[in-house]
Coordinates of C-alpha atoms in Angstrom, one line a residue:
M123 CA 0.0 0.0 0.0
V124 CA 2.9 2.3 0.9
L125 CA 4.5 1.5 -2.6
F126 CA 1.3 2.4 -4.3
E127 CA 0.9 5.6 -2.6
K128 CA 4.4 6.6 -3.2
H129 CA 4.2 5.8 -6.8
L130 CA 0.5 6.8 -7.4
G131 CA 1.2 9.2 -10.3
E132 CA 3.4 6.8 -12.1
L133 CA 0.9 4.1 -11.9
M134 CA -1.9 6.3 -12.9
A135 CA 0.2 7.4 -16.1
L136 CA 0.8 3.7 -17.0
S137 CA -2.8 3.0 -16.4
A138 CA -3.9 5.9 -18.7
A139 CA -1.5 4.6 -21.4
F140 CA -3.1 1.2 -21.2
C141 CA -6.6 2.7 -21.5
W142 CA -5.6 4.7 -24.6
A143 CA -4.1 1.6 -26.2
L144 CA -7.1 -0.4 -25.4
S145 CA -9.6 2.1 -26.8
T146 CA -7.5 2.5 -30.0
V147 CA -7.7 -1.2 -30.8
M148 CA -11.4 -1.1 -29.9
Y149 CA -12.2 1.8 -32.2
R150 CA -10.6 0.1 -35.2
P151 CA -13.4 -2.3 -36.4
I152 CA -15.9 0.5 -35.7
G153 CA -14.0 2.6 -38.3
Y154 CA -15.3 0.3 -41.0
R155 CA -18.9 1.0 -40.1
L156 CA -18.8 4.7 -39.1
S157 CA -17.0 7.5 -40.9
A158 CA -14.1 9.2 -39.1
G159 CA -16.3 12.4 -38.6
M160 CA -19.2 10.4 -37.2
M161 CA -16.9 8.6 -34.8
N162 CA -15.4 11.6 -33.5
L163 CA -18.8 13.4 -33.0
L164 CA -20.2 10.5 -31.2
K165 CA -17.1 10.0 -29.1
N166 CA -17.1 13.6 -28.0
L167 CA -20.8 13.7 -27.1
I168 CA -20.5 10.7 -25.0
A169 CA -17.4 11.9 -23.4
S170 CA -19.0 15.3 -22.7
L171 CA -22.0 13.7 -21.0
L172 CA -19.6 11.8 -18.8
L173 CA -17.6 14.9 -17.9
V174 CA -20.7 16.8 -17.0
L175 CA -21.9 14.1 -14.7
M176 CA -18.5 13.9 -13.0
I177 CA -18.2 17.6 -12.6
G178 CA -21.9 17.9 -11.6
A179 CA -21.5 15.1 -9.0
G180 CA -18.3 16.9 -7.6
W181 CA -20.2 20.2 -7.2
L182 CA -23.4 18.6 -5.8
F183 CA -21.8 16.1 -3.2
A184 CA -18.4 17.4 -2.6
G185 CA -18.9 21.1 -3.0
K186 CA -16.2 21.5 -5.7
S187 CA -16.1 24.9 -7.3
F188 CA -15.7 25.2 -11.0
G189 CA -12.6 27.2 -10.8
A190 CA -11.7 30.7 -12.0
M191 CA -11.4 31.3 -15.8
D192 CA -11.0 34.5 -17.7
G193 CA -12.0 35.1 -21.3
K194 CA -8.6 34.6 -22.8
T195 CA -8.2 31.2 -21.2
F196 CA -11.7 30.2 -22.5
V197 CA -11.0 31.2 -26.0
L198 CA -7.6 29.6 -26.1
L199 CA -9.0 26.3 -24.8
A200 CA -11.8 26.5 -27.4
I201 CA -9.1 27.0 -30.1
S202 CA -7.2 24.0 -28.7
G203 CA -10.3 21.9 -28.9
V204 CA -11.1 22.8 -32.5
I205 CA -7.6 22.1 -33.6
G206 CA -6.8 18.9 -31.5
I207 CA -10.2 17.4 -31.0
G208 CA -12.4 18.6 -33.7
L209 CA -9.8 18.2 -36.5
G210 CA -7.1 16.0 -34.9
D211 CA -9.1 13.3 -33.7
T212 CA -11.0 13.0 -36.9
F213 CA -7.7 12.7 -38.7
F214 CA -6.7 10.0 -36.2
F215 CA -9.8 7.9 -36.9
A216 CA -9.1 8.1 -40.7
S217 CA -5.6 7.0 -40.0
L218 CA -6.7 4.1 -37.9
R219 CA -9.0 2.7 -40.6
Q220 CA -6.1 2.8 -43.1
L221 CA -3.0 1.8 -41.0
G222 CA -4.5 -0.4 -38.2
A223 CA -4.1 0.1 -34.4
R224 CA -0.4 -0.3 -33.8
R225 CA 0.7 1.7 -36.8
A226 CA -1.8 4.6 -36.3
M227 CA -0.7 4.7 -32.5
L228 CA 2.9 4.8 -33.5
M229 CA 2.2 7.7 -35.9
A230 CA 0.7 9.5 -32.9
T231 CA 4.3 9.5 -31.3
L232 CA 5.0 12.3 -33.8
G233 CA 3.1 14.7 -31.6
P234 CA 5.7 15.4 -28.9
P235 CA 8.6 16.0 -31.5
L236 CA 6.3 18.2 -33.5
T237 CA 5.3 20.0 -30.2
A238 CA 8.9 20.5 -29.4
L239 CA 9.6 22.0 -32.9
I240 CA 6.6 24.2 -32.6
G241 CA 7.9 25.4 -29.3
L242 CA 10.8 26.9 -31.1
Y243 CA 8.5 29.6 -32.4
Y244 CA 5.5 29.4 -30.0
P245 CA 6.0 30.3 -27.2
G246 CA 9.9 30.6 -28.2
E247 CA 11.5 27.6 -26.4
T248 CA 15.0 26.2 -27.2
L249 CA 16.1 22.6 -27.6
R250 CA 19.3 21.0 -26.4
W251 CA 21.2 18.5 -28.7
Q252 CA 19.9 15.6 -26.7
A253 CA 16.4 16.7 -27.4
W254 CA 17.2 16.8 -31.3
V255 CA 18.5 13.2 -31.0
G256 CA 15.2 12.2 -29.3
I257 CA 13.3 13.6 -32.3
I258 CA 15.5 11.9 -34.8
L259 CA 15.1 8.5 -32.9
T260 CA 11.3 9.0 -32.8
M261 CA 10.9 9.7 -36.5
A262 CA 13.4 6.9 -37.5
G263 CA 11.4 4.4 -35.3
V264 CA 8.1 5.5 -37.0
A265 CA 9.7 5.4 -40.5
W266 CA 11.1 1.9 -39.8
V267 CA 7.6 0.6 -39.1
I268 CA 5.6 2.4 -41.7
T269 CA 7.8 1.4 -44.5
E270 CA 7.2 -2.2 -43.6
R271 CA 4.8 -4.2 -45.9
A272 CA 1.9 -5.0 -43.5
E273 CA -1.3 -6.8 -44.3
I274 CA -4.2 -5.2 -42.6
K275 CA -7.4 -7.3 -41.9
G276 CA -10.8 -5.9 -42.6
P277 CA -14.0 -6.5 -44.5
A278 CA -13.4 -7.8 -48.0
Q279 CA -14.7 -4.8 -49.7
T280 CA -12.2 -2.5 -47.9
E281 CA -9.3 -1.0 -49.4
H282 CA -6.3 0.1 -47.4
H283 CA -3.9 2.8 -48.6
T284 CA -0.7 3.2 -46.4
G285 CA 0.2 6.5 -48.0
R286 CA -3.2 8.0 -47.3
G287 CA -3.1 6.7 -43.7
V288 CA 0.4 8.3 -43.1
M289 CA -0.9 11.6 -44.5
W290 CA -3.9 11.5 -41.9
G291 CA -1.6 10.4 -39.2
I292 CA 0.9 13.3 -39.8
A293 CA -2.1 15.6 -40.0
F294 CA -3.3 14.3 -36.5
S295 CA 0.2 14.7 -34.9
L296 CA 0.4 18.2 -36.3
C297 CA -3.0 19.2 -34.9
A298 CA -2.0 17.6 -31.5
A299 CA 1.2 19.4 -31.4
L300 CA -0.6 22.8 -32.1
A301 CA -3.4 22.1 -29.8
A302 CA -0.9 21.2 -27.0
A303 CA 1.0 24.6 -27.4
V304 CA -2.2 26.5 -27.4
S305 CA -3.7 24.6 -24.5
R306 CA -0.5 24.9 -22.5
D307 CA -0.4 28.6 -23.0
A308 CA -4.1 28.8 -21.8
M309 CA -3.6 26.8 -18.5
V310 CA -0.4 28.9 -17.5
G311 CA -1.2 31.0 -14.4
T312 CA -5.0 30.0 -14.4
E313 CA -7.0 28.5 -11.6
A314 CA -9.3 26.7 -14.0
R315 CA -10.0 23.0 -13.2
A316 CA -8.5 20.4 -15.6
D317 CA -11.9 18.6 -15.9
V318 CA -13.8 21.9 -16.9
A319 CA -10.9 22.9 -19.2
A320 CA -11.3 19.3 -20.9
L321 CA -15.1 19.8 -21.2
I322 CA -14.6 23.1 -23.0
R323 CA -12.0 21.6 -25.4
I324 CA -14.3 18.6 -26.2
M325 CA -17.4 20.7 -26.7
S326 CA -15.4 22.9 -29.2
G327 CA -14.5 19.9 -30.9
V328 CA -18.2 18.7 -31.1
V329 CA -19.1 22.1 -32.8
T330 CA -16.2 21.8 -35.2
V331 CA -17.3 18.2 -36.3
C332 CA -20.9 19.3 -36.6
L333 CA -19.8 22.0 -39.1
L334 CA -17.6 19.6 -41.1
L335 CA -19.8 16.6 -41.1
P336 CA -22.2 17.7 -43.9
V337 CA -19.1 18.5 -46.1
M338 CA -17.6 14.9 -45.2
M339 CA -20.8 13.2 -45.9
R340 CA -21.1 14.7 -49.3
M341 CA -17.5 13.6 -50.1
D342 CA -18.3 10.1 -49.1
A343 CA -21.5 10.2 -51.4
K344 CA -19.5 11.3 -54.4
A345 CA -16.8 8.6 -53.6
K346 CA -19.7 6.1 -53.2
V347 CA -18.6 4.9 -50.0
Q348 CA -20.7 2.2 -48.5
R349 CA -20.2 1.0 -44.9
P350 CA -21.5 -2.2 -43.1
K351 CA -24.5 -1.5 -40.9
M352 CA -23.5 -0.8 -37.3
T353 CA -24.8 -3.6 -34.9
L354 CA -25.8 -3.5 -31.4
P355 CA -22.6 -5.1 -30.2
G356 CA -20.7 -2.5 -32.2
W357 CA -22.4 0.3 -30.3
G358 CA -21.7 -1.4 -27.1
L359 CA -17.9 -1.7 -28.0
F360 CA -18.0 1.9 -29.1
V361 CA -19.3 3.2 -25.6
V362 CA -16.7 1.1 -23.9
A363 CA -14.0 2.6 -26.0
V364 CA -15.0 6.1 -25.4
F365 CA -15.3 5.3 -21.6
F366 CA -11.7 3.8 -21.5
G367 CA -10.1 6.1 -23.9
T368 CA -11.7 9.5 -23.8
F369 CA -13.0 9.7 -20.2
L370 CA -11.1 7.2 -18.0
G371 CA -7.8 7.9 -19.8
I372 CA -7.9 11.7 -19.4
W373 CA -9.0 11.3 -15.8
L374 CA -6.2 8.9 -15.0
Y375 CA -3.7 11.2 -16.7
Q376 CA -4.8 14.1 -14.7
I377 CA -4.4 12.2 -11.5
A378 CA -0.8 11.2 -12.8
I379 CA 0.2 14.7 -13.3
D380 CA -1.1 15.9 -9.9
H381 CA 1.0 13.3 -8.2
T382 CA 4.3 13.2 -10.3
M383 CA 6.4 15.6 -12.4
A384 CA 4.5 16.4 -15.8
G385 CA 7.7 15.2 -17.7
I386 CA 7.6 11.8 -16.1
A387 CA 3.8 11.5 -16.6
Q388 CA 4.0 12.3 -20.3
T389 CA 7.0 9.9 -20.8
L390 CA 5.1 7.0 -19.3
V391 CA 1.9 7.6 -21.2
T392 CA 3.9 7.3 -24.5
T393 CA 4.1 3.6 -23.6
S394 CA 0.6 3.3 -25.1
T395 CA 2.6 2.5 -28.3
L396 CA 4.1 -0.4 -26.6
F397 CA 0.8 -1.5 -24.8
V398 CA -1.1 -1.7 -28.2
L399 CA 1.3 -4.3 -29.5
P400 CA 0.0 -7.3 -27.5
I401 CA -3.5 -6.0 -27.4
A402 CA -3.5 -5.7 -31.3
A403 CA -1.9 -9.3 -31.4
V404 CA -4.7 -10.8 -29.2
M405 CA -7.3 -8.9 -31.5
G406 CA -5.8 -10.5 -34.7
E407 CA -3.3 -8.2 -36.0
R408 CA 0.1 -9.6 -37.1
V409 CA 3.0 -8.0 -35.0
T410 CA 6.5 -8.6 -36.4
W411 CA 9.8 -8.1 -34.8
R412 CA 10.3 -5.0 -36.9
A413 CA 7.1 -3.4 -35.4
M414 CA 8.4 -4.1 -32.0
V415 CA 11.8 -2.7 -32.6
G416 CA 10.4 0.5 -34.3
A417 CA 8.0 1.1 -31.4
V418 CA 10.7 0.6 -28.8
V419 CA 13.0 3.0 -30.6
A420 CA 10.2 5.6 -31.2
V421 CA 9.3 5.4 -27.3
L422 CA 13.0 5.9 -26.3
G423 CA 13.2 8.9 -28.6
I424 CA 10.2 10.4 -26.7
V425 CA 11.8 9.6 -23.4
L426 CA 15.0 11.5 -24.4
L427 CA 13.1 14.3 -25.8
I428 CA 10.9 14.9 -22.8
Q429 CA 13.9 14.5 -20.4
F430 CA 15.8 17.3 -22.1
T431 CA 12.9 19.7 -22.8
G432 CA 10.7 19.4 -19.7
G433 CA 7.8 19.9 -22.0
E434 CA 4.4 18.3 -21.7
S435 CA 1.7 17.7 -24.2
V436 CA -2.0 17.7 -23.8
A437 CA -4.0 14.5 -24.2
S438 CA -7.4 14.8 -25.9

């Protein structure tokens, strides 16, 4: 018990990493039945409801305040939600369908290096040479895995395009990096609660997807995209994935950064890339030695990068 309390932050960060890996694998079969935009919209609506219930219960039964927040903080959080959740998560779901769970999750490791690079200009940070080595290692690990010829299992009528999946994955990582920079700027010096900030970001994502969804549906209609009908077990799997990934994962991550250094927490949550390997294997994906080596190299790069920058990214 003493050991658990002493390392509560580290254990919660690892738990969050596991939740995100598990939810990613769960989302993948649903991606054949729902478009990326629709998945993102429904995911955010369910997560918003869970957050409202949690915040409301805290206020009703524990007397927790909603925290102070000025207009600038609200606007920056909303912008972060538009970029990271509204656009970024839609790109991630599109990448997941094309690349499979393990390679899509590996593409997500490009987020911290891109965040560090963006930080050179906004808000004007500097990078030590060790951080540059970490960036190179991460990109090398991702490239090593992505260039491997891999057979993705899916419905017989489904086509997989690695190049398209990589494009969506890079777009997701770039959006996540931009959102992290904006969100970090928003939370500096504010007394806003993390769960309230998360709700603002997610609701901003909901509005964004609602505006984009008609355009995406017309694009699917022109491309004559036909998806298998969503089943009742599929809806159940989707709700479970949202609970583990968006709600529980973010909550555990918040506990982690409240009980350990942000850099340590962020380093540990990158192990989601490693957790996804055995989970994907159990779910039927073929995991090669090249995939395992590339994932380990990418995570080591992230560890080195965060150790020598002290930066943190914001999970969505």
